[in-house]
Amino acid sequence: MIANGRIRIIGGSLRNSRLEVPDLPGLRPTTDRVRETVFNWLQPIIGGARCLDLFAGTGALGIEALSRGASTVTFLERNAQLAAALKANLARLKVQAAVVGDDAVRWLKAGGKPVDVVFMDPPFADDLWEGAAAALENHGWLAPAAWIYVEAPRGADVGVPATWQLHRQGFAGEVAYTLYRRTPDVPLS
């Protein structure tokens, strides 16, 4: 949770480290309770995983992944103030990771190396789930059995590809958090 402009990392080598968070409208970091649940789900595969934190915001999801043994995380954040704060937090924690200051959907369309885990938590008002999911699927970003975490308003239709199979889902107030597993043997529609 945000307390005095800070959130904490809840597990792994950086446990209890604090992230400085700018006070910006619409910023809603993933809560401690939700992050704990999601990383319990990911625990068997996060060690050594290559990750992508789209719409990174505070970077809490990606930093939590690094803290728990992910080999790499690339953070995407278009807001310059948030990207700068994220870079400062990574430097203070002495963590190496790439922070890309660009629009996530546009950046994804350029293609890239497949990752094992994606965290996708866009600003709710911007309705970017379907475009980001299609770009991930169609531009070589996902390993054959990748895991994709999606955070969205409860009841929202996020339009995920047919190759993404629901693995687990939970709710926290008006937020739905879902973990999908990519199953490449499902034909694309």
mmCIF file of C-alpha atoms in Angstrom:
data_model
loop_
_atom_site.group_PDB
_atom_site.id
_atom_site.type_symbol
_atom_site.label_atom_id
_atom_site.label_comp_id
_atom_site.label_asym_id
_atom_site.label_seq_id
_atom_site.Cartn_x
_atom_site.Cartn_y
_atom_site.Cartn_z
ATOM 1 C CA MET A 1 0.000 0.000 0.000
ATOM 2 C CA ILE A 2 1.058 3.612 -0.433
ATOM 3 C CA ALA A 3 1.970 5.146 2.905
ATOM 4 C CA ASN A 4 3.608 8.581 2.933
ATOM 5 C CA GLY A 5 4.510 8.250 -0.772
ATOM 6 C CA ARG A 6 6.135 4.837 -0.305
ATOM 7 C CA ILE A 7 5.312 1.213 -0.926
ATOM 8 C CA ARG A 8 7.299 -1.771 0.260
ATOM 9 C CA ILE A 9 8.632 -4.877 -1.414
ATOM 10 C CA ILE A 10 7.080 -7.807 0.430
ATOM 11 C CA GLY A 11 9.316 -10.779 -0.361
ATOM 12 C CA GLY A 12 12.691 -12.021 -1.528
ATOM 13 C CA SER A 13 16.129 -10.432 -1.306
ATOM 14 C CA LEU A 14 14.723 -6.883 -1.270
ATOM 15 C CA ARG A 15 12.029 -7.647 1.313
ATOM 16 C CA ASN A 16 10.932 -4.563 3.277
ATOM 17 C CA SER A 17 12.744 -2.195 0.895
ATOM 18 C CA ARG A 18 10.722 0.948 0.312
ATOM 19 C CA LEU A 19 9.960 2.447 -3.077
ATOM 20 C CA GLU A 20 9.528 6.211 -3.289
ATOM 21 C CA VAL A 21 6.311 6.907 -5.187
ATOM 22 C CA PRO A 22 5.334 10.237 -6.775
ATOM 23 C CA ASP A 23 1.866 11.473 -5.905
ATOM 24 C CA LEU A 24 0.167 11.412 -9.304
ATOM 25 C CA PRO A 25 -3.536 11.249 -10.181
ATOM 26 C CA GLY A 26 -4.734 7.816 -11.312
ATOM 27 C CA LEU A 27 -1.699 5.954 -9.937
ATOM 28 C CA ARG A 28 -2.906 2.827 -8.126
ATOM 29 C CA PRO A 29 -0.084 0.476 -7.216
ATOM 30 C CA THR A 30 -0.956 -3.192 -6.799
ATOM 31 C CA THR A 31 -1.679 -3.763 -3.116
ATOM 32 C CA ASP A 32 0.576 -5.803 -0.815
ATOM 33 C CA ARG A 33 -2.090 -8.481 -0.440
ATOM 34 C CA VAL A 34 -2.568 -8.881 -4.197
ATOM 35 C CA ARG A 35 1.191 -8.920 -4.874
ATOM 36 C CA GLU A 36 1.648 -11.595 -2.198
ATOM 37 C CA THR A 37 -1.057 -13.752 -3.807
ATOM 38 C CA VAL A 38 0.278 -13.290 -7.344
ATOM 39 C CA PHE A 39 3.838 -14.140 -6.349
ATOM 40 C CA ASN A 40 2.625 -17.201 -4.453
ATOM 41 C CA TRP A 41 1.044 -18.299 -7.740
ATOM 42 C CA LEU A 42 4.272 -17.526 -9.649
ATOM 43 C CA GLN A 43 6.673 -18.929 -7.032
ATOM 44 C CA PRO A 44 7.467 -22.156 -8.923
ATOM 45 C CA ILE A 45 8.531 -20.293 -12.086
ATOM 46 C CA ILE A 46 9.745 -16.790 -11.123
ATOM 47 C CA GLY A 47 13.331 -17.864 -10.355
ATOM 48 C CA GLY A 48 15.411 -17.192 -13.484
ATOM 49 C CA ALA A 49 12.399 -15.872 -15.424
ATOM 50 C CA ARG A 50 12.682 -13.130 -18.051
ATOM 51 C CA CYS A 51 9.947 -10.593 -17.284
ATOM 52 C CA LEU A 52 8.253 -7.599 -18.834
ATOM 53 C CA ASP A 53 6.466 -5.042 -16.615
ATOM 54 C CA LEU A 54 4.137 -3.158 -18.971
ATOM 55 C CA PHE A 55 2.588 0.082 -17.734
ATOM 56 C CA ALA A 56 5.065 -0.218 -14.842
ATOM 57 C CA GLY A 57 3.924 2.777 -12.798
ATOM 58 C CA THR A 58 5.802 2.381 -9.502
ATOM 59 C CA GLY A 59 7.555 -0.751 -10.772
ATOM 60 C CA ALA A 60 6.416 -2.686 -7.699
ATOM 61 C CA LEU A 61 5.502 -5.827 -9.669
ATOM 62 C CA GLY A 62 8.759 -5.954 -11.624
ATOM 63 C CA ILE A 63 10.913 -5.112 -8.598
ATOM 64 C CA GLU A 64 9.085 -7.782 -6.600
ATOM 65 C CA ALA A 65 9.929 -10.250 -9.408
ATOM 66 C CA LEU A 66 13.617 -9.259 -9.288
ATOM 67 C CA SER A 67 13.593 -9.559 -5.503
ATOM 68 C CA ARG A 68 12.261 -13.105 -5.855
ATOM 69 C CA GLY A 69 14.892 -14.241 -8.371
ATOM 70 C CA ALA A 70 13.759 -13.184 -11.853
ATOM 71 C CA SER A 71 16.813 -12.982 -14.125
ATOM 72 C CA THR A 72 15.692 -9.834 -15.972
ATOM 73 C CA VAL A 73 12.862 -7.330 -15.972
ATOM 74 C CA THR A 74 12.210 -4.674 -18.592
ATOM 75 C CA PHE A 75 9.972 -1.887 -17.314
ATOM 76 C CA LEU A 76 7.741 0.112 -19.711
ATOM 77 C CA GLU A 77 6.425 3.435 -18.451
ATOM 78 C CA ARG A 78 5.346 6.345 -20.666
ATOM 79 C CA ASN A 79 5.014 8.900 -17.838
ATOM 80 C CA ALA A 80 8.412 10.616 -17.562
ATOM 81 C CA GLN A 81 8.017 11.395 -13.850
ATOM 82 C CA LEU A 82 7.185 7.773 -13.013
ATOM 83 C CA ALA A 83 9.999 6.452 -15.235
ATOM 84 C CA ALA A 84 12.492 8.762 -13.469
ATOM 85 C CA ALA A 85 11.251 7.674 -10.026
ATOM 86 C CA LEU A 86 11.520 4.034 -11.081
ATOM 87 C CA LYS A 87 15.108 4.539 -12.296
ATOM 88 C CA ALA A 88 15.966 6.276 -9.005
ATOM 89 C CA ASN A 89 14.451 3.429 -6.956
ATOM 90 C CA LEU A 90 16.356 0.804 -8.964
ATOM 91 C CA ALA A 91 19.624 2.726 -8.537
ATOM 92 C CA ARG A 92 19.052 3.148 -4.782
ATOM 93 C CA LEU A 93 18.341 -0.585 -4.455
ATOM 94 C CA LYS A 94 21.411 -1.360 -6.629
ATOM 95 C CA VAL A 95 19.285 -3.376 -9.048
ATOM 96 C CA GLN A 96 20.076 -3.578 -12.770
ATOM 97 C CA ALA A 97 17.048 -3.375 -15.065
ATOM 98 C CA ALA A 98 16.014 -1.577 -18.234
ATOM 99 C CA VAL A 99 13.446 1.208 -17.953
ATOM 100 C CA VAL A 100 11.900 2.190 -21.290
ATOM 101 C CA GLY A 101 10.052 5.494 -21.455
ATOM 102 C CA ASP A 102 7.598 4.825 -24.258
ATOM 103 C CA ASP A 103 4.005 3.953 -25.015
ATOM 104 C CA ALA A 104 3.792 0.226 -24.255
ATOM 105 C CA VAL A 105 1.539 -0.817 -27.149
ATOM 106 C CA ARG A 106 3.599 1.080 -29.735
ATOM 107 C CA TRP A 107 6.844 -0.323 -28.274
ATOM 108 C CA LEU A 108 5.498 -3.900 -28.289
ATOM 109 C CA LYS A 109 4.625 -3.658 -31.986
ATOM 110 C CA ALA A 110 8.349 -3.351 -32.803
ATOM 111 C CA GLY A 111 8.802 -6.952 -31.626
ATOM 112 C CA GLY A 112 11.335 -8.402 -29.256
ATOM 113 C CA LYS A 113 12.771 -11.416 -27.485
ATOM 114 C CA PRO A 114 10.277 -13.778 -25.828
ATOM 115 C CA VAL A 115 9.740 -13.421 -22.086
ATOM 116 C CA ASP A 116 8.486 -15.909 -19.514
ATOM 117 C CA VAL A 117 6.303 -13.586 -17.405
ATOM 118 C CA VAL A 118 4.416 -10.404 -18.277
ATOM 119 C CA PHE A 119 2.799 -8.028 -15.804
ATOM 120 C CA MET A 120 0.039 -6.034 -17.515
ATOM 121 C CA ASP A 121 -1.682 -3.422 -15.354
ATOM 122 C CA PRO A 122 -2.535 -0.441 -17.584
ATOM 123 C CA PRO A 123 -4.310 2.717 -16.426
ATOM 124 C CA PHE A 124 -7.922 1.568 -16.163
ATOM 125 C CA ALA A 125 -9.328 4.646 -17.920
ATOM 126 C CA ASP A 126 -7.232 4.042 -21.057
ATOM 127 C CA ASP A 127 -8.697 0.602 -21.992
ATOM 128 C CA LEU A 128 -5.375 -0.781 -23.293
ATOM 129 C CA TRP A 129 -5.727 -4.481 -22.425
ATOM 130 C CA GLU A 130 -6.812 -5.839 -25.792
ATOM 131 C CA GLY A 131 -4.257 -3.839 -27.805
ATOM 132 C CA ALA A 132 -1.415 -4.793 -25.467
ATOM 133 C CA ALA A 133 -2.468 -8.462 -25.400
ATOM 134 C CA ALA A 134 -2.619 -8.614 -29.201
ATOM 135 C CA ALA A 135 0.788 -6.923 -29.522
ATOM 136 C CA LEU A 136 2.331 -9.366 -27.031
ATOM 137 C CA GLU A 137 0.876 -12.348 -28.883
ATOM 138 C CA ASN A 138 1.519 -11.170 -32.432
ATOM 139 C CA HIS A 139 4.996 -9.645 -32.173
ATOM 140 C CA GLY A 140 7.105 -12.405 -30.641
ATOM 141 C CA TRP A 141 7.103 -11.296 -27.004
ATOM 142 C CA LEU A 142 5.783 -14.465 -25.377
ATOM 143 C CA ALA A 143 7.681 -17.681 -24.725
ATOM 144 C CA PRO A 144 5.630 -20.758 -25.713
ATOM 145 C CA ALA A 145 4.368 -21.330 -22.150
ATOM 146 C CA ALA A 146 4.539 -17.741 -20.869
ATOM 147 C CA TRP A 147 2.558 -16.516 -17.870
ATOM 148 C CA ILE A 148 0.636 -13.250 -18.158
ATOM 149 C CA TYR A 149 -0.658 -11.365 -15.118
ATOM 150 C CA VAL A 150 -3.526 -8.943 -15.867
ATOM 151 C CA GLU A 151 -5.086 -6.405 -13.520
ATOM 152 C CA ALA A 152 -8.382 -4.798 -14.561
ATOM 153 C CA PRO A 153 -11.657 -3.483 -13.155
ATOM 154 C CA ARG A 154 -13.919 -6.245 -11.863
ATOM 155 C CA GLY A 155 -16.215 -7.352 -14.697
ATOM 156 C CA ALA A 156 -14.161 -5.756 -17.486
ATOM 157 C CA ASP A 157 -13.769 -7.664 -20.748
ATOM 158 C CA VAL A 158 -10.049 -7.414 -21.395
ATOM 159 C CA GLY A 159 -10.124 -9.327 -24.704
ATOM 160 C CA VAL A 160 -7.242 -11.775 -24.281
ATOM 161 C CA PRO A 161 -6.148 -14.042 -27.160
ATOM 162 C CA ALA A 162 -7.482 -17.598 -27.401
ATOM 163 C CA THR A 163 -3.984 -18.906 -26.640
ATOM 164 C CA TRP A 164 -4.176 -17.447 -23.103
ATOM 165 C CA GLN A 165 -5.854 -19.862 -20.729
ATOM 166 C CA LEU A 166 -7.151 -18.734 -17.339
ATOM 167 C CA HIS A 167 -4.983 -20.204 -14.580
ATOM 168 C CA ARG A 168 -6.064 -18.304 -11.467
ATOM 169 C CA GLN A 169 -8.155 -15.259 -10.608
ATOM 170 C CA GLY A 170 -8.878 -13.187 -7.523
ATOM 171 C CA PHE A 171 -10.665 -10.000 -6.565
ATOM 172 C CA ALA A 172 -9.764 -7.104 -4.286
ATOM 173 C CA GLY A 173 -12.618 -4.635 -4.034
ATOM 174 C CA GLU A 174 -13.402 -3.472 -7.565
ATOM 175 C CA VAL A 175 -10.183 -4.923 -9.031
ATOM 176 C CA ALA A 176 -9.848 -8.321 -10.718
ATOM 177 C CA TYR A 177 -6.379 -9.838 -10.893
ATOM 178 C CA THR A 178 -5.869 -12.767 -13.226
ATOM 179 C CA LEU A 179 -3.006 -15.050 -14.156
ATOM 180 C CA TYR A 180 -3.099 -16.578 -17.633
ATOM 181 C CA ARG A 181 -0.889 -19.296 -19.073
ATOM 182 C CA ARG A 182 -0.091 -19.175 -22.755
ATOM 183 C CA THR A 183 -0.980 -22.462 -24.417
ATOM 184 C CA PRO A 184 0.436 -22.317 -27.945
ATOM 185 C CA ASP A 185 -1.327 -25.479 -29.123
ATOM 186 C CA VAL A 186 -4.639 -23.596 -29.018
ATOM 187 C CA PRO A 187 -5.208 -22.268 -32.560
ATOM 188 C CA LEU A 188 -5.262 -18.486 -32.936
ATOM 189 C CA SER A 189 -8.650 -17.148 -33.912
#
